[in-house]
Amino acid sequence: MMIDAVGSLLLFFIVVILSWPLGKYMSKVYKDDLSGDGLLTKAERKIFRLMKVNPSSTMNIRQYLLAFATVNMIWLLYGFGILLVQGQSLLNPAGNPSMEWTLALHSVISFITSTNQQHYSGETGATYLSQISVFTLLQFVSAAASLSVGVAVIRCLKRTGQQLGNFYVDFIRSCTRILFPLAILAATFFIFRGMPMTFNSPETVVSLQGDTSVVATGPVAAMIPIKELGSNGGGYFGTNNAHPFENPDSISFVIHYIIVLLLPMAFIFFIGYFLENRKFANMILGVMTLGLVLITIPIVWQETNGNPLVSKMGIDTSSGNMEGKEIRFGSYYTSFYSGENAVVPAGTITSMLDSYMPLSGIPMLIGMQVDGFFGGLGTGLINIFYYLIVAAFLGCQMIGRTPVLLGRKIGLPEMQLATGVAVLQLLVPLALTAIACFVINETPGGNATLGWLGNSGAHGFTTMFYEYVSATAGNGSGFEALGDNTAFWNLSTSIAMFSGRFVPIAGVLIIAFLLSKKKSAETSDGVLKTETATFGLFLFMVIILLNALSTLPVFALGPLQEYFQMSH
Amino acid sequence: MKENMLPAIKVTAVAIFLFSILYPLLLLGIAYFGPNNGKGKIIEYKGRKYYKSIGQSFTGNKYFWSRPSAVNYNANGSGGSNKGPSNKVYLAEIQARIDSFLVHNPGIDKSAIPVDLVTASGSGLDPHISVQAANVQVKRIARIRRFKESVLNKLIEKHTEKPLWGLFGPKKINVLELNIALDNL
């Protein structure tokens, strides 16, 4: 345990050390501060000329939102179209079929929203063509879009009168300067660990014992780096990072851990350099790290202790709860990784979360709901921004001042938008879970007819709630015993993913735009200081309060009930 | 809308070129220099090819057993059991696996059976077992293959993989490699 703790601390510090200079570099990229970056600059200029976009131009809020909506609509139509006809023979050596329309719609929404919830299995439900030209592509572009929005928000906070910038310019730069090179680098590491990168058809292997099995393969190493770097999380194979081809050994595990957290953390350093307010960024970094630690610890504690009902049978359970986990990572690092992916909505898994202990489910659900303890690339900042507004408002009320954030007065419209969006984010999964429960109850024969839940009772309830929270938060992991490839689940989670992505993004852009129009208030002694540890702690409390109040009753129905039943 | 359509289509075209054409081709080039030209690490034995990292089912008494798998080591449909920790069917299944293990391995105390040997992995393709899971099978294999137990113990020791830098993950054994070595004894 001691040695494991040292290893996990080391992993975390590697991420800090790598993301720091990366954040500095990002600040240069988005300030357009790079001089003499030969080849890339030339390529960029060509792209901008081709698109007839002036790289130093800027958009107003209406233009920005329209551009964002249009480009997403095009991605949706493009992906939807290909998934419907993927069953033809181009780059489809395994002969997998086309998708049914609700599944295709769910899959494409899932990937443009950077959620990557998958109701298909990569081995039999996708083709090489769709993996590369739909899923991998959408992982890149959705990540670049989130990053651009995040940058636009920060730009608005920089100076008064500063504008959002140009969506297309930020988008292209995110692709060429950040995601593309990092993905190539990570993929190279992965390929040399034995991850397949091939367009050959799957081979049939006869095992040593004489069993015959087809071994699914493909351009795996193209998809895996960006699924982590872009906080996407959709795996090439059905079992994501638990699959030996996606995660062959401990070295690949270490790389996975690093690149999931790398860009979300680098973004915080970026804020510090870009706003020239390192203290403010450090405060946010502190709050997020605290959240990550407090969410990871209970999961690790529960999983390494093992399942008491299995221990009762008299076997040796000292290696923890190993159901759904792989030997090469062990229960400690598997659950350590799950903690990271609950707070960062990559939501990749090295194990089957459905088989986790009930009390592990609570921190995972909280981590996803907050979605701002680091959170996704760009989207983490978006979520924490809502909490910042609420916390600054409450804090200023407490000391009897007009609410101010980073020198800008928070007015009524900003406050209404911020609370509205924050509440909606909590409400959507609750309402959808209620509807799902209602459908089960009203169907004659209930779950036996529908075949939704592989585990009954309290665990089954958690399964459904988890699915919707994960969809809304853009996380994409799930309790996989859910029979989720049905029209009901495909469409209802599509609604959750759609609102969970586009409502907060539109809201945050509007708030940031409104704030950017305001005059900077004078900083004096009486003003609430948002750079201090005190405010950080206060912000943390606000986050916990908002989320705990809304979901405590649900925990009582799901994971807590299962826990008490088990220990009874 | 119209003035947005054109740049949006253009930017998508640029992205398709970058990420669906240039990027995979570059990686194919890199993969050419990778292990087995980017087709996954291979073990060759008696004219047959096996993937090193894809686990195989071993259920015969003369081999070290691999872990139970929810998909029966079907490498074209990875999957875990996804059974919840309090699921009664699941708990009964574990009990049945323990009982079956004790029948096939007489003389082994129940408390020596490690949990990984009676639980299914996440991928259903776990290529490894724990060291203890190998040790607990030594008695059975020694009896059937008429080896001394010490020979098998040495074999296990030789095939035990240490944690990376002494830090990450438990000690483990690749079952396929161990069983090939066993056949070669």
Short mmCIF file of C-alpha atoms in Angstrom, two decimals, chain A residues 214-544:
data_model
loop_
_atom_site.label_atom_id
_atom_site.label_comp_id
_atom_site.label_asym_id
_atom_site.label_seq_id
_atom_site.Cartn_x
_atom_site.Cartn_y
_atom_site.Cartn_z
CA VAL A 214 -11.07 -14.38 -34.03
CA VAL A 215 -8.82 -11.63 -32.65
CA ALA A 216 -10.31 -8.23 -33.44
CA THR A 217 -7.70 -5.63 -34.39
CA GLY A 218 -7.44 -2.43 -36.42
CA PRO A 219 -6.11 1.13 -36.34
CA VAL A 220 -6.30 1.15 -32.54
CA ALA A 221 -3.32 3.42 -31.88
CA ALA A 222 -4.91 6.22 -33.90
CA MET A 223 -7.93 6.46 -31.64
CA ILE A 224 -6.53 5.84 -28.17
CA PRO A 225 -4.32 8.96 -27.75
CA ILE A 226 -7.03 11.43 -28.70
CA LYS A 227 -9.69 9.70 -26.65
CA GLU A 228 -7.58 10.54 -23.59
CA LEU A 229 -6.05 13.88 -24.62
CA GLY A 230 -9.40 15.34 -25.67
CA SER A 231 -11.33 14.12 -22.60
CA ASN A 232 -13.43 11.98 -24.94
CA GLY A 233 -13.03 8.44 -23.71
CA GLY A 234 -14.58 6.32 -26.44
CA GLY A 235 -12.56 3.15 -26.78
CA TYR A 236 -11.76 1.20 -29.89
CA PHE A 237 -12.92 -2.05 -28.32
CA GLY A 238 -15.98 -2.74 -26.20
CA THR A 239 -14.08 -2.89 -22.93
CA ASN A 240 -12.08 0.31 -23.45
CA ASN A 241 -8.79 0.50 -21.52
CA ALA A 242 -9.32 -2.88 -19.90
CA HIS A 243 -8.71 -4.49 -23.29
CA PRO A 244 -5.12 -5.77 -23.58
CA PHE A 245 -4.70 -4.12 -26.98
CA GLU A 246 -5.74 -0.69 -25.69
CA ASN A 247 -3.67 -0.99 -22.56
CA PRO A 248 -1.05 -3.70 -22.92
CA ASP A 249 1.08 -3.14 -19.82
CA SER A 250 2.11 -0.92 -16.92
CA ILE A 251 3.98 1.53 -19.15
CA SER A 252 0.91 2.05 -21.30
CA PHE A 253 -1.09 2.47 -18.09
CA VAL A 254 1.24 5.22 -16.92
CA ILE A 255 0.91 7.01 -20.28
CA HIS A 256 -2.86 6.68 -20.11
CA TYR A 257 -2.96 8.23 -16.66
CA ILE A 258 -0.72 11.10 -17.71
CA ILE A 259 -2.49 12.07 -20.92
CA VAL A 260 -5.99 11.95 -19.41
CA LEU A 261 -5.09 14.66 -16.91
CA LEU A 262 -2.46 16.48 -18.98
CA LEU A 263 -4.50 18.98 -20.99
CA PRO A 264 -7.20 19.73 -18.38
CA MET A 265 -4.41 20.61 -15.95
CA ALA A 266 -2.37 22.46 -18.57
CA PHE A 267 -5.45 24.56 -19.20
CA ILE A 268 -5.34 25.83 -15.61
CA PHE A 269 -1.69 26.83 -16.00
CA PHE A 270 -2.71 28.43 -19.27
CA ILE A 271 -5.26 30.58 -17.41
CA GLY A 272 -2.54 31.78 -15.07
CA TYR A 273 -0.17 32.78 -17.85
CA PHE A 274 -2.83 34.17 -20.15
CA LEU A 275 -4.51 36.36 -17.52
CA GLU A 276 -1.14 37.13 -15.96
CA ASN A 277 -2.76 36.14 -12.70
CA ARG A 278 -0.91 33.05 -11.54
CA LYS A 279 -2.38 33.25 -8.05
CA PHE A 280 -5.91 32.95 -9.36
CA ALA A 281 -4.94 29.91 -11.43
CA ASN A 282 -3.18 28.36 -8.44
CA MET A 283 -6.32 28.79 -6.36
CA ILE A 284 -8.34 26.90 -8.99
CA LEU A 285 -5.62 24.27 -9.28
CA GLY A 286 -5.75 23.79 -5.51
CA VAL A 287 -9.53 23.37 -5.44
CA MET A 288 -9.41 20.88 -8.30
CA THR A 289 -6.58 18.86 -6.79
CA LEU A 290 -8.43 18.69 -3.48
CA GLY A 291 -11.48 17.41 -5.33
CA LEU A 292 -9.47 14.80 -7.23
CA VAL A 293 -7.83 13.52 -4.04
CA LEU A 294 -11.05 13.38 -2.02
CA ILE A 295 -12.81 11.50 -4.79
CA THR A 296 -10.01 9.03 -5.46
CA ILE A 297 -9.34 7.99 -1.86
CA PRO A 298 -12.72 6.38 -1.06
CA ILE A 299 -12.74 4.46 -4.34
CA VAL A 300 -9.26 3.07 -3.71
CA TRP A 301 -10.18 2.27 -0.11
CA GLN A 302 -13.33 0.38 -1.10
CA GLU A 303 -11.82 -1.57 -3.97
CA THR A 304 -8.59 -2.66 -2.30
CA ASN A 305 -10.58 -3.90 0.69
CA GLY A 306 -12.47 -6.35 -1.47
CA ASN A 307 -16.02 -7.62 -1.45
CA PRO A 308 -17.02 -8.72 2.07
CA LEU A 309 -19.58 -11.16 0.67
CA VAL A 310 -16.81 -12.92 -1.24
CA SER A 311 -14.40 -12.81 1.73
CA LYS A 312 -17.08 -14.62 3.72
CA MET A 313 -16.69 -17.64 1.46
CA GLY A 314 -13.28 -18.24 2.97
CA ILE A 315 -10.94 -17.53 0.06
CA ASP A 316 -8.02 -15.09 0.02
CA THR A 317 -9.32 -11.64 -0.97
CA SER A 318 -6.20 -9.70 -0.01
CA SER A 319 -5.77 -8.46 -3.58
CA GLY A 320 -9.08 -6.62 -3.37
CA ASN A 321 -12.27 -6.70 -5.40
CA MET A 322 -10.98 -8.28 -8.60
CA GLU A 323 -14.28 -8.82 -10.40
CA GLY A 324 -14.05 -6.85 -13.63
CA LYS A 325 -10.41 -5.89 -12.99
CA GLU A 326 -7.21 -6.88 -14.73
CA ILE A 327 -4.23 -8.48 -13.00
CA ARG A 328 -1.68 -6.24 -14.71
CA PHE A 329 -3.03 -3.14 -12.96
CA GLY A 330 -4.28 -4.68 -9.72
CA SER A 331 -7.13 -3.30 -7.64
CA TYR A 332 -5.12 -0.30 -6.35
CA TYR A 333 -4.10 1.29 -9.64
CA THR A 334 -7.34 0.32 -11.33
CA SER A 335 -9.38 2.24 -8.77
CA PHE A 336 -6.82 5.06 -8.73
CA TYR A 337 -7.42 5.39 -12.43
CA SER A 338 -11.18 5.29 -11.96
CA GLY A 339 -10.93 8.24 -9.57
CA GLU A 340 -9.14 10.26 -12.22
CA ASN A 341 -11.70 9.36 -14.85
CA ALA A 342 -14.62 10.23 -12.64
CA VAL A 343 -13.40 13.83 -12.37
CA VAL A 344 -12.02 14.12 -15.90
CA PRO A 345 -14.85 13.26 -18.28
CA ALA A 346 -12.63 11.17 -20.50
CA GLY A 347 -14.40 8.50 -18.52
CA THR A 348 -12.15 5.77 -19.79
CA ILE A 349 -12.15 2.57 -17.78
CA THR A 350 -9.55 -0.07 -17.02
CA SER A 351 -12.19 -2.16 -15.28
CA MET A 352 -15.92 -2.75 -15.22
CA LEU A 353 -17.46 -0.13 -12.93
CA ASP A 354 -20.65 -2.14 -12.51
CA SER A 355 -18.77 -4.62 -10.34
CA TYR A 356 -17.41 -1.92 -8.00
CA MET A 357 -18.44 -1.77 -4.37
CA PRO A 358 -21.54 0.36 -3.69
CA LEU A 359 -19.64 3.05 -1.78
CA SER A 360 -17.25 3.51 -4.72
CA GLY A 361 -20.22 4.59 -6.76
CA ILE A 362 -20.89 7.71 -4.67
CA PRO A 363 -17.56 9.51 -5.24
CA MET A 364 -17.68 8.56 -8.91
CA LEU A 365 -21.15 10.08 -9.26
CA ILE A 366 -20.14 13.24 -7.39
CA GLY A 367 -17.01 13.60 -9.49
CA MET A 368 -19.03 13.39 -12.69
CA GLN A 369 -21.73 15.76 -11.51
CA VAL A 370 -19.28 18.45 -10.47
CA ASP A 371 -17.38 17.87 -13.69
CA GLY A 372 -15.03 20.65 -12.70
CA PHE A 373 -12.41 18.98 -10.48
CA PHE A 374 -10.17 19.39 -13.49
CA GLY A 375 -13.08 18.34 -15.69
CA GLY A 376 -12.71 18.04 -19.40
CA LEU A 377 -10.39 19.88 -21.72
CA GLY A 378 -11.97 23.34 -21.85
CA THR A 379 -15.26 22.13 -20.41
CA GLY A 380 -13.74 21.80 -16.95
CA LEU A 381 -13.15 25.53 -16.92
CA ILE A 382 -16.68 26.10 -18.20
CA ASN A 383 -18.18 24.19 -15.28
CA ILE A 384 -15.92 25.69 -12.64
CA PHE A 385 -16.81 29.11 -14.04
CA TYR A 386 -20.46 28.65 -13.03
CA TYR A 387 -19.42 27.70 -9.53
CA LEU A 388 -17.02 30.66 -9.44
CA ILE A 389 -19.85 33.07 -10.26
CA VAL A 390 -22.09 31.58 -7.58
CA ALA A 391 -19.27 31.49 -5.01
CA ALA A 392 -18.18 35.06 -5.74
CA PHE A 393 -21.78 36.20 -5.47
CA LEU A 394 -22.36 34.43 -2.14
CA GLY A 395 -18.97 35.51 -0.78
CA CYS A 396 -19.55 39.15 -1.60
CA GLN A 397 -23.01 39.02 -0.05
CA MET A 398 -21.43 37.70 3.14
CA ILE A 399 -19.07 40.64 3.45
CA GLY A 400 -21.70 43.08 2.25
CA ARG A 401 -20.14 44.15 -1.04
CA THR A 402 -21.40 44.27 -4.59
CA PRO A 403 -20.52 40.95 -6.20
CA VAL A 404 -17.31 41.16 -8.20
CA LEU A 405 -15.29 38.49 -10.03
CA LEU A 406 -11.84 39.34 -11.33
CA GLY A 407 -12.67 43.03 -11.10
CA ARG A 408 -15.99 42.77 -12.92
CA LYS A 409 -19.37 43.32 -11.36
CA ILE A 410 -21.68 40.33 -11.51
CA GLY A 411 -25.13 41.58 -12.45
CA LEU A 412 -28.58 40.05 -12.41
CA PRO A 413 -28.52 38.48 -15.91
CA GLU A 414 -25.18 36.75 -15.26
CA MET A 415 -26.41 35.40 -11.94
CA GLN A 416 -29.69 34.18 -13.43
CA LEU A 417 -27.89 32.42 -16.26
CA ALA A 418 -25.30 30.84 -13.98
CA THR A 419 -27.77 29.42 -11.47
CA GLY A 420 -30.20 28.43 -14.20
CA VAL A 421 -27.62 26.38 -16.04
CA ALA A 422 -26.16 24.88 -12.86
CA VAL A 423 -29.59 23.73 -11.69
CA LEU A 424 -30.54 22.40 -15.10
CA GLN A 425 -27.40 20.27 -15.14
CA LEU A 426 -28.48 18.66 -11.88
CA LEU A 427 -32.12 18.39 -12.88
CA VAL A 428 -31.73 16.63 -16.23
CA PRO A 429 -30.31 13.32 -14.92
CA LEU A 430 -32.75 13.27 -12.02
CA ALA A 431 -35.76 13.79 -14.26
CA LEU A 432 -34.64 11.24 -16.83
CA THR A 433 -33.95 8.62 -14.15
CA ALA A 434 -37.43 9.21 -12.78
CA ILE A 435 -38.89 8.67 -16.25
CA ALA A 436 -36.89 5.45 -16.71
CA CYS A 437 -38.13 4.12 -13.36
CA PHE A 438 -41.66 5.07 -14.35
CA VAL A 439 -41.35 3.17 -17.63
CA ILE A 440 -40.12 0.05 -15.82
CA ASN A 441 -42.99 0.23 -13.37
CA GLU A 442 -45.64 0.80 -16.00
CA THR A 443 -44.48 -1.95 -18.34
CA PRO A 444 -46.29 -5.23 -17.69
CA GLY A 445 -43.66 -7.64 -16.43
CA GLY A 446 -41.30 -4.73 -15.65
CA ASN A 447 -37.62 -5.37 -16.14
CA ALA A 448 -38.23 -8.98 -17.18
CA THR A 449 -40.02 -7.74 -20.30
CA LEU A 450 -37.67 -4.85 -21.03
CA GLY A 451 -34.42 -6.63 -20.20
CA TRP A 452 -32.71 -3.39 -19.17
CA LEU A 453 -31.09 -4.21 -15.88
CA GLY A 454 -28.56 -6.99 -15.40
CA ASN A 455 -28.52 -6.34 -11.67
CA SER A 456 -31.77 -5.80 -9.81
CA GLY A 457 -32.73 -3.73 -6.77
CA ALA A 458 -30.74 -0.76 -5.51
CA HIS A 459 -27.82 -1.58 -7.81
CA GLY A 460 -30.13 -1.49 -10.82
CA PHE A 461 -31.33 1.94 -9.79
CA THR A 462 -27.74 3.20 -9.51
CA THR A 463 -27.07 1.77 -12.97
CA MET A 464 -29.75 3.96 -14.55
CA PHE A 465 -28.85 7.08 -12.59
CA TYR A 466 -25.18 6.62 -13.44
CA GLU A 467 -25.99 6.35 -17.15
CA TYR A 468 -27.77 9.71 -17.17
CA VAL A 469 -25.28 11.53 -14.94
CA SER A 470 -22.48 10.26 -17.13
CA ALA A 471 -24.32 11.37 -20.28
CA THR A 472 -25.06 14.84 -18.93
CA ALA A 473 -21.54 15.37 -17.66
CA GLY A 474 -20.02 14.26 -20.94
CA ASN A 475 -18.17 11.51 -19.10
CA GLY A 476 -19.37 8.50 -21.05
CA SER A 477 -18.47 5.70 -18.68
CA GLY A 478 -21.26 3.44 -17.55
CA PHE A 479 -22.48 0.50 -15.55
CA GLU A 480 -22.41 -1.83 -18.48
CA ALA A 481 -24.98 -4.35 -17.29
CA LEU A 482 -27.51 -1.90 -18.68
CA GLY A 483 -29.12 -3.22 -21.87
CA ASP A 484 -28.65 0.21 -23.37
CA ASN A 485 -28.91 -0.35 -27.12
CA THR A 486 -32.67 0.21 -27.25
CA ALA A 487 -34.57 3.12 -28.74
CA PHE A 488 -35.49 4.38 -25.25
CA TRP A 489 -31.94 4.52 -23.95
CA ASN A 490 -30.40 5.70 -27.20
CA LEU A 491 -32.78 8.63 -27.46
CA SER A 492 -33.09 9.59 -23.79
CA THR A 493 -29.33 9.66 -23.22
CA SER A 494 -29.00 11.64 -26.46
CA ILE A 495 -31.17 14.32 -24.88
CA ALA A 496 -29.00 14.29 -21.75
CA MET A 497 -25.78 14.55 -23.75
CA PHE A 498 -27.12 17.27 -26.00
CA SER A 499 -28.33 19.50 -23.18
CA GLY A 500 -25.30 18.67 -21.06
CA ARG A 501 -22.98 19.92 -23.76
CA PHE A 502 -24.61 22.81 -25.57
CA VAL A 503 -26.54 24.54 -22.77
CA PRO A 504 -23.50 25.17 -20.54
CA ILE A 505 -21.37 26.20 -23.51
CA ALA A 506 -23.92 28.71 -24.76
CA GLY A 507 -24.51 29.98 -21.22
CA VAL A 508 -20.86 30.45 -20.38
CA LEU A 509 -20.15 32.26 -23.64
CA ILE A 510 -23.01 34.68 -23.01
CA ILE A 511 -21.93 35.33 -19.41
CA ALA A 512 -18.31 35.84 -20.45
CA PHE A 513 -19.37 38.17 -23.22
CA LEU A 514 -21.53 40.21 -20.82
CA LEU A 515 -18.68 40.42 -18.31
CA SER A 516 -16.23 41.52 -20.97
CA LYS A 517 -18.38 44.57 -21.67
CA LYS A 518 -18.15 45.79 -18.08
CA LYS A 519 -15.68 48.27 -16.80
CA SER A 520 -13.03 46.92 -14.51
CA ALA A 521 -13.88 47.92 -10.95
CA GLU A 522 -11.13 49.45 -8.84
CA THR A 523 -9.46 46.94 -6.60
CA SER A 524 -9.46 48.12 -3.03
CA ASP A 525 -9.13 46.52 0.36
CA GLY A 526 -12.85 45.99 0.73
CA VAL A 527 -13.17 43.81 -2.34
CA LEU A 528 -13.47 40.03 -2.07
CA LYS A 529 -10.10 38.55 -2.98
CA THR A 530 -10.59 35.52 -5.19
CA GLU A 531 -6.92 34.54 -5.25
CA THR A 532 -6.69 33.34 -1.67
CA ALA A 533 -6.82 29.89 -0.14
CA THR A 534 -9.80 31.04 1.92
CA PHE A 535 -11.80 31.74 -1.19
CA GLY A 536 -10.63 28.44 -2.67
CA LEU A 537 -11.99 26.57 0.32
CA PHE A 538 -15.19 28.55 0.11
CA LEU A 539 -15.51 27.70 -3.58
CA PHE A 540 -15.00 24.04 -2.75
CA MET A 541 -17.77 24.20 -0.16
CA VAL A 542 -20.14 25.84 -2.62
CA ILE A 543 -19.46 23.10 -5.16
CA ILE A 544 -20.07 20.33 -2.65
#
